[in-house]
Tab-separated table of C-alpha atoms in Angstrom:
chain	number	residue	atom	x	y	z
A	1	MET	CA	19.746	-8.856	-29.093
A	2	LYS	CA	18.719	-8.761	-25.446
A	3	GLU	CA	15.721	-7.237	-23.787
A	4	ARG	CA	14.468	-6.352	-20.072
A	5	LEU	CA	12.481	-9.506	-18.527
A	6	ASP	CA	9.714	-6.859	-18.241
A	7	VAL	CA	9.320	-5.985	-21.364
A	8	LEU	CA	10.155	-9.517	-22.716
A	9	LEU	CA	6.888	-10.548	-20.527
A	10	VAL	CA	4.651	-7.684	-22.171
A	11	GLY	CA	5.775	-8.581	-25.495
A	12	ARG	CA	4.634	-12.478	-24.966
A	13	GLY	CA	1.683	-11.467	-23.428
A	14	LEU	CA	2.395	-12.596	-20.239
A	15	ALA	CA	1.449	-9.604	-18.518
A	16	ALA	CA	-0.334	-6.682	-19.419
A	17	SER	CA	1.371	-3.808	-18.531
A	18	ARG	CA	5.233	-3.510	-17.590
A	19	GLU	CA	4.014	-2.766	-13.806
A	20	LYS	CA	2.195	-5.824	-14.063
A	21	ALA	CA	4.953	-7.991	-15.438
A	22	LYS	CA	6.930	-6.040	-12.537
A	23	ALA	CA	4.946	-7.420	-9.890
A	24	VAL	CA	4.635	-10.974	-10.906
A	25	ILE	CA	8.304	-10.993	-11.340
A	26	MET	CA	9.153	-9.487	-7.816
A	27	ALA	CA	6.554	-12.073	-6.584
A	28	GLY	CA	8.799	-14.847	-7.479
A	29	ASN	CA	6.467	-16.109	-10.031
A	30	VAL	CA	8.705	-16.012	-13.365
A	31	TYR	CA	11.047	-18.799	-14.272
A	32	VAL	CA	13.532	-18.134	-17.368
A	33	ASP	CA	15.182	-21.651	-18.674
A	34	GLY	CA	13.837	-23.094	-15.436
A	35	GLN	CA	15.316	-20.532	-12.896
A	36	LYS	CA	13.194	-18.273	-11.129
A	37	GLU	CA	14.194	-14.552	-11.646
A	38	ASP	CA	13.047	-11.925	-9.478
A	39	LYS	CA	14.578	-8.378	-11.018
A	40	ALA	CA	12.538	-7.299	-13.654
A	41	GLY	CA	15.522	-4.722	-15.482
A	42	SER	CA	17.615	-8.738	-16.181
A	43	MET	CA	18.301	-8.896	-19.522
A	44	PHE	CA	17.696	-11.863	-21.596
A	45	PRO	CA	17.884	-12.708	-25.448
A	46	GLU	CA	14.676	-12.459	-26.771
A	47	THR	CA	14.208	-16.120	-27.496
A	48	VAL	CA	14.663	-17.434	-24.257
A	49	LYS	CA	11.915	-19.780	-22.429
A	50	ILE	CA	9.848	-17.699	-20.002
A	51	GLU	CA	7.296	-19.322	-17.629
A	52	VAL	CA	4.889	-18.050	-15.213
A	53	ARG	CA	4.214	-20.546	-12.745
A	54	GLY	CA	2.041	-20.245	-9.418
A	55	HIS	CA	-0.660	-17.931	-8.239
A	56	VAL	CA	-1.005	-15.015	-10.537
A	57	LEU	CA	-1.371	-11.575	-9.174
A	58	PRO	CA	-5.383	-10.714	-8.446
A	59	TYR	CA	-4.594	-6.925	-8.773
A	60	VAL	CA	-3.123	-4.232	-11.155
A	61	SER	CA	0.043	-4.255	-8.711
A	62	ARG	CA	1.289	-5.967	-5.611
A	63	GLY	CA	-0.111	-2.886	-3.417
A	64	GLY	CA	-3.545	-5.022	-3.702
A	65	LEU	CA	-1.914	-7.740	-1.674
A	66	LYS	CA	-1.080	-5.451	1.338
A	67	LEU	CA	-4.936	-4.003	1.837
A	68	GLU	CA	-6.049	-7.794	0.879
A	69	LYS	CA	-4.252	-8.474	4.089
A	70	ALA	CA	-5.580	-5.911	6.310
A	71	MET	CA	-9.392	-6.783	5.066
A	72	THR	CA	-8.648	-10.437	6.217
A	73	ARG	CA	-6.742	-9.789	9.429
A	74	PHE	CA	-8.666	-6.597	10.221
A	75	ASP	CA	-12.295	-7.938	9.040
A	76	LEU	CA	-13.152	-4.987	7.237
A	77	GLU	CA	-16.238	-4.606	5.210
A	78	LEU	CA	-16.162	-2.453	2.314
A	79	SER	CA	-19.383	-3.529	0.411
A	80	ASP	CA	-21.232	-0.532	-1.170
A	81	LYS	CA	-18.932	2.081	0.783
A	82	VAL	CA	-17.393	5.075	-0.508
A	83	CYS	CA	-13.666	5.032	-0.425
A	84	MET	CA	-10.910	6.566	-0.835
A	85	ASP	CA	-7.178	5.604	-1.939
A	86	VAL	CA	-4.519	8.256	-0.824
A	87	GLY	CA	-1.384	7.579	-2.849
A	88	SER	CA	-2.930	5.436	-5.276
A	89	SER	CA	-0.239	5.327	-7.755
A	90	THR	CA	-1.245	2.146	-10.269
A	91	GLY	CA	-4.268	1.324	-8.059
A	92	GLY	CA	-3.541	-1.796	-6.615
A	93	PHE	CA	-5.428	-0.972	-2.920
A	94	THR	CA	-8.385	0.758	-5.411
A	95	ASP	CA	-8.861	-2.581	-7.050
A	96	CYS	CA	-8.765	-4.288	-4.230
A	97	MET	CA	-11.746	-1.948	-3.177
A	98	LEU	CA	-13.757	-2.576	-5.942
A	99	GLN	CA	-13.274	-6.537	-5.813
A	100	ASN	CA	-14.393	-6.305	-2.511
A	101	GLY	CA	-17.754	-4.366	-2.811
A	102	ALA	CA	-16.929	-0.486	-2.718
A	103	ARG	CA	-19.438	1.469	-4.335
A	104	LYS	CA	-17.283	4.316	-5.152
A	105	VAL	CA	-13.480	4.941	-4.802
A	106	TYR	CA	-11.659	8.391	-5.047
A	107	ALA	CA	-8.070	7.643	-6.337
A	108	VAL	CA	-6.031	10.452	-5.298
A	109	ASP	CA	-2.230	10.864	-5.922
A	110	VAL	CA	0.245	13.716	-6.543
A	111	GLY	CA	1.896	12.225	-9.661
A	112	HIS	CA	-0.347	11.747	-12.987
A	113	GLY	CA	-0.909	9.106	-15.664
A	114	GLN	CA	0.203	6.145	-13.400
A	115	LEU	CA	-3.458	4.297	-12.508
A	116	ASP	CA	-4.080	1.447	-14.346
A	117	TRP	CA	-6.310	2.234	-17.761
A	118	LYS	CA	-8.777	-0.476	-16.126
A	119	LEU	CA	-9.395	1.489	-13.219
A	120	ARG	CA	-9.155	4.809	-14.780
A	121	ASN	CA	-12.205	3.609	-17.254
A	122	ASP	CA	-14.289	2.330	-14.122
A	123	SER	CA	-17.592	4.417	-13.453
A	124	ARG	CA	-16.906	3.662	-9.638
A	125	VAL	CA	-13.370	5.423	-9.795
A	126	VAL	CA	-12.904	9.194	-9.479
A	127	CYS	CA	-9.615	9.787	-10.666
A	128	MET	CA	-7.755	12.756	-8.589
A	129	GLU	CA	-4.218	12.842	-9.969
A	130	ARG	CA	-1.997	15.564	-9.222
A	131	THR	CA	-3.811	15.986	-6.129
A	132	ASN	CA	-2.141	16.673	-2.905
A	133	ILE	CA	-4.123	15.236	-0.362
A	134	ARG	CA	-3.173	17.779	2.203
A	135	TYR	CA	-5.137	20.275	0.185
A	136	VAL	CA	-8.307	18.436	-0.257
A	137	THR	CA	-11.718	19.858	1.206
A	138	PRO	CA	-14.983	17.836	1.974
A	139	GLU	CA	-16.526	20.473	-0.885
A	140	ASP	CA	-14.041	18.575	-3.325
A	141	LEU	CA	-15.951	15.362	-2.735
A	142	ALA	CA	-19.723	14.421	-3.419
A	143	GLU	CA	-20.096	12.742	0.173
A	144	PRO	CA	-18.072	12.041	3.139
A	145	VAL	CA	-15.699	9.190	2.882
A	146	GLN	CA	-16.233	5.842	4.636
A	147	PHE	CA	-13.137	3.967	4.422
A	148	VAL	CA	-9.912	5.230	3.410
A	149	SER	CA	-6.503	3.568	2.787
A	150	ILE	CA	-3.409	5.528	2.824
A	151	ASP	CA	-0.119	4.350	1.058
A	152	VAL	CA	2.373	7.524	0.844
A	153	SER	CA	6.261	8.158	0.328
A	154	PHE	CA	8.523	10.628	1.359
A	155	ILE	CA	6.315	12.328	3.653
A	156	SER	CA	4.818	11.549	7.325
A	157	LEU	CA	1.519	10.040	8.144
A	158	THR	CA	1.590	12.794	10.741
A	159	LYS	CA	1.203	15.649	8.128
A	160	VAL	CA	-1.431	13.429	6.281
A	161	LEU	CA	-4.004	12.379	8.488
A	162	GLY	CA	-5.038	15.256	9.928
A	163	PRO	CA	-6.437	16.481	6.486
A	164	VAL	CA	-7.611	12.970	5.615
A	165	ARG	CA	-9.840	12.754	8.971
A	166	GLU	CA	-11.511	15.882	7.709
A	167	LEU	CA	-12.920	14.188	4.570
A	168	MET	CA	-14.129	11.095	6.523
A	169	GLU	CA	-17.595	10.376	8.138
A	170	GLU	CA	-18.029	9.999	11.818
A	171	GLY	CA	-17.593	6.233	12.504
A	172	ALA	CA	-15.448	5.438	9.297
A	173	GLN	CA	-11.990	3.570	8.987
A	174	ALA	CA	-8.616	4.042	7.739
A	175	VAL	CA	-5.899	1.487	7.007
A	176	CYS	CA	-2.281	3.254	6.790
A	177	LEU	CA	0.912	1.879	5.601
A	178	ILE	CA	3.572	2.795	8.377
A	179	LYS	CA	6.758	3.169	6.654
A	180	PRO	CA	9.756	3.450	8.944
A	181	GLN	CA	12.013	5.094	6.375
A	182	PHE	CA	9.390	7.925	6.200
A	183	GLU	CA	8.544	8.343	9.594
A	184	ALA	CA	12.251	7.839	11.893
A	185	GLY	CA	14.556	10.873	11.816
A	186	ARG	CA	17.509	10.768	9.103
A	187	GLU	CA	20.261	9.763	11.525
A	188	LYS	CA	18.192	6.469	12.082
A	189	VAL	CA	17.988	5.290	8.120
A	190	GLY	CA	20.601	3.102	6.654
A	191	LYS	CA	21.865	2.877	2.899
A	192	LYS	CA	19.778	2.978	0.404
A	193	GLY	CA	16.626	4.448	2.587
A	194	VAL	CA	16.404	1.130	4.814
A	195	VAL	CA	15.357	1.172	8.331
A	196	ARG	CA	16.596	-2.333	9.969
A	197	ASP	CA	16.131	-1.589	13.598
A	198	PRO	CA	13.351	-3.160	15.183
A	199	ALA	CA	13.870	-0.439	18.000
A	200	VAL	CA	13.060	2.019	15.792
A	201	HIS	CA	10.417	0.229	14.095
A	202	ARG	CA	8.826	-0.131	17.488
A	203	GLU	CA	9.306	4.025	17.795
A	204	VAL	CA	7.942	4.693	14.452
A	205	ILE	CA	4.664	2.978	15.031
A	206	ASP	CA	4.038	4.283	18.677
A	207	LYS	CA	4.545	7.660	16.906
A	208	VAL	CA	1.934	6.818	14.261
A	209	ALA	CA	-0.407	5.741	16.697
A	210	SER	CA	0.124	8.233	19.389
A	211	PHE	CA	-0.559	11.124	17.080
A	212	ALA	CA	-3.746	9.516	15.968
A	213	ARG	CA	-5.029	9.144	19.123
A	214	SER	CA	-4.156	12.741	19.522
A	215	ILE	CA	-6.387	14.032	16.609
A	216	SER	CA	-9.596	11.665	17.395
A	217	PHE	CA	-8.991	8.855	16.037
A	218	ASP	CA	-9.079	5.125	18.381
A	219	THR	CA	-5.929	2.713	16.983
A	220	ILE	CA	-7.985	-0.515	16.255
A	221	HIS	CA	-5.539	-2.941	14.900
A	222	LEU	CA	-2.041	-3.263	14.109
A	223	ASP	CA	0.094	-6.116	11.318
A	224	PHE	CA	2.747	-6.148	9.502
A	225	SER	CA	2.467	-5.741	5.338
A	226	PRO	CA	3.130	-9.238	3.678
A	227	ILE	CA	5.601	-7.740	1.279
A	228	LYS	CA	8.554	-5.284	1.960
A	229	GLY	CA	8.752	-2.109	0.223
A	230	PRO	CA	10.866	-1.712	-3.281
A	231	GLU	CA	13.798	-1.421	-1.269
A	232	GLY	CA	13.641	-4.112	1.298
A	233	ASN	CA	12.111	-1.750	4.274
A	234	ILE	CA	9.417	-4.106	6.284
A	235	GLU	CA	6.005	-1.708	6.359
A	236	TYR	CA	3.266	-2.126	8.801
A	237	LEU	CA	-0.431	-1.689	8.725
A	238	ILE	CA	-2.215	0.340	11.357
A	239	HIS	CA	-6.326	0.242	11.349
A	240	LEU	CA	-8.227	3.609	12.804
A	241	VAL	CA	-11.425	4.302	13.194
A	242	LYS	CA	-12.650	7.853	13.505
A	243	LEU	CA	-14.241	9.210	16.832
A	244	PRO	CA	-16.208	12.413	17.594
A	245	ASP	CA	-14.545	15.473	17.298
A	246	GLY	CA	-12.356	16.374	20.231
A	247	ALA	CA	-12.732	12.717	21.423
A	248	MET	CA	-9.241	11.144	22.864
A	249	GLY	CA	-8.517	7.629	21.446
A	250	THR	CA	-7.776	5.222	24.085
A	251	ARG	CA	-7.198	1.417	22.606
A	252	MET	CA	-3.660	0.857	22.305
A	253	VAL	CA	-1.664	-1.499	19.828
A	254	ASP	CA	1.037	-4.048	20.294
A	255	ALA	CA	3.931	-2.537	18.712
A	256	ASP	CA	6.425	-5.119	20.315
A	257	SER	CA	4.881	-8.638	19.244
A	258	VAL	CA	3.759	-7.246	15.408
A	259	VAL	CA	7.060	-5.823	15.167
A	260	ALA	CA	9.001	-9.307	16.382
A	261	ALA	CA	6.735	-11.400	13.902
A	262	ALA	CA	7.508	-8.921	11.040
A	263	HIS	CA	11.258	-9.216	11.523
A	264	GLY	CA	10.746	-13.293	12.364
A	265	GLU	CA	8.954	-13.872	8.733
A	266	LEU	CA	10.612	-11.243	6.502
A	267	SER	CA	13.735	-10.415	7.607
A	268	GLY	CA	16.299	-11.813	4.948
A	269	ARG	CA	13.600	-12.108	2.304
A	270	GLN	CA	13.730	-9.884	-0.821
A	271	ASP	CA	10.522	-7.960	-1.309
A	272	GLY	CA	9.020	-9.891	1.409
A	273	ARG	CA	8.763	-13.257	0.273
C-alpha cells in the first residue's frame, strides 16, 4: 500500500503536522531511499526509507523564513512590540515575531482552523480568524499596532494598506509581501498564475510603493523573498514606516537592482531553492 510522502513523515514522527511536513519536503530536506524528494504528494510504499537531512525548519511554516530575511536585511527590532500578522494562515510570520521577542501578535486571516495549534494556545497570540482585515477598526484592538506583516493572496496590497494603516501607531513599521500575480493586470499573468517577466515585476513594485507613499507611508527598504510562492512566483519584501497623517512619503526603493538580483538567484529554481 502506498501513501503520500507528507502523511508518511507525520506517521513516523518526522513532522508534527502535514503542513510542517510539506514545508520540510519543499525545503529540499527529505530523502527517500537516498534520493531528494520535493513533492509532498508523491506516493511511496509505507516501508520506504525516509530521512530528513540538513536544517530543520525553525517555524511552523515556510512563511517564517520570509520574515526572518526581512528581520535581518531591514534591521528590524520586535522586542516587546505589539504586532499584527495579516494573512496569518498557519502562522509562520507569527512564530517568527514571537521568536524575536514580540509581546503580542494579532493573527488575522479570512480563513479558519489554519493557525498552528502551538500558536493558537500561546497567550501572546490573539487569533482573529474569519476576519477580513479591511473591516477591522482600531476599536477592535486593545492597543495600536507597532509592527505589521502582510502576506495576502487574491487581493492587491493597494486594497489592504489603507485599512492596516489605521490600526498602526505613528512611526510603526510594516513588511509587506508583494506578489506580482495579484498586482499585475490579468493579461500579464501567465499559465498557472505565474508572472515571469522582470519588467512586470518592476512595474508592480513601483505601483505598490507609489501607492504606499501616497497614503503617508515611507518606503524604506526592498528585497526579494528567499523562497518562491507555491506556483513558483518570485515575491518581494517591502519595508514601510507610517508617517504623520497627510505627509507624503519621499524615500524611493531600487526595484531595478532587486528584481535583477531576484531573477539571478531564484529563476529556474523550484520553490526558491
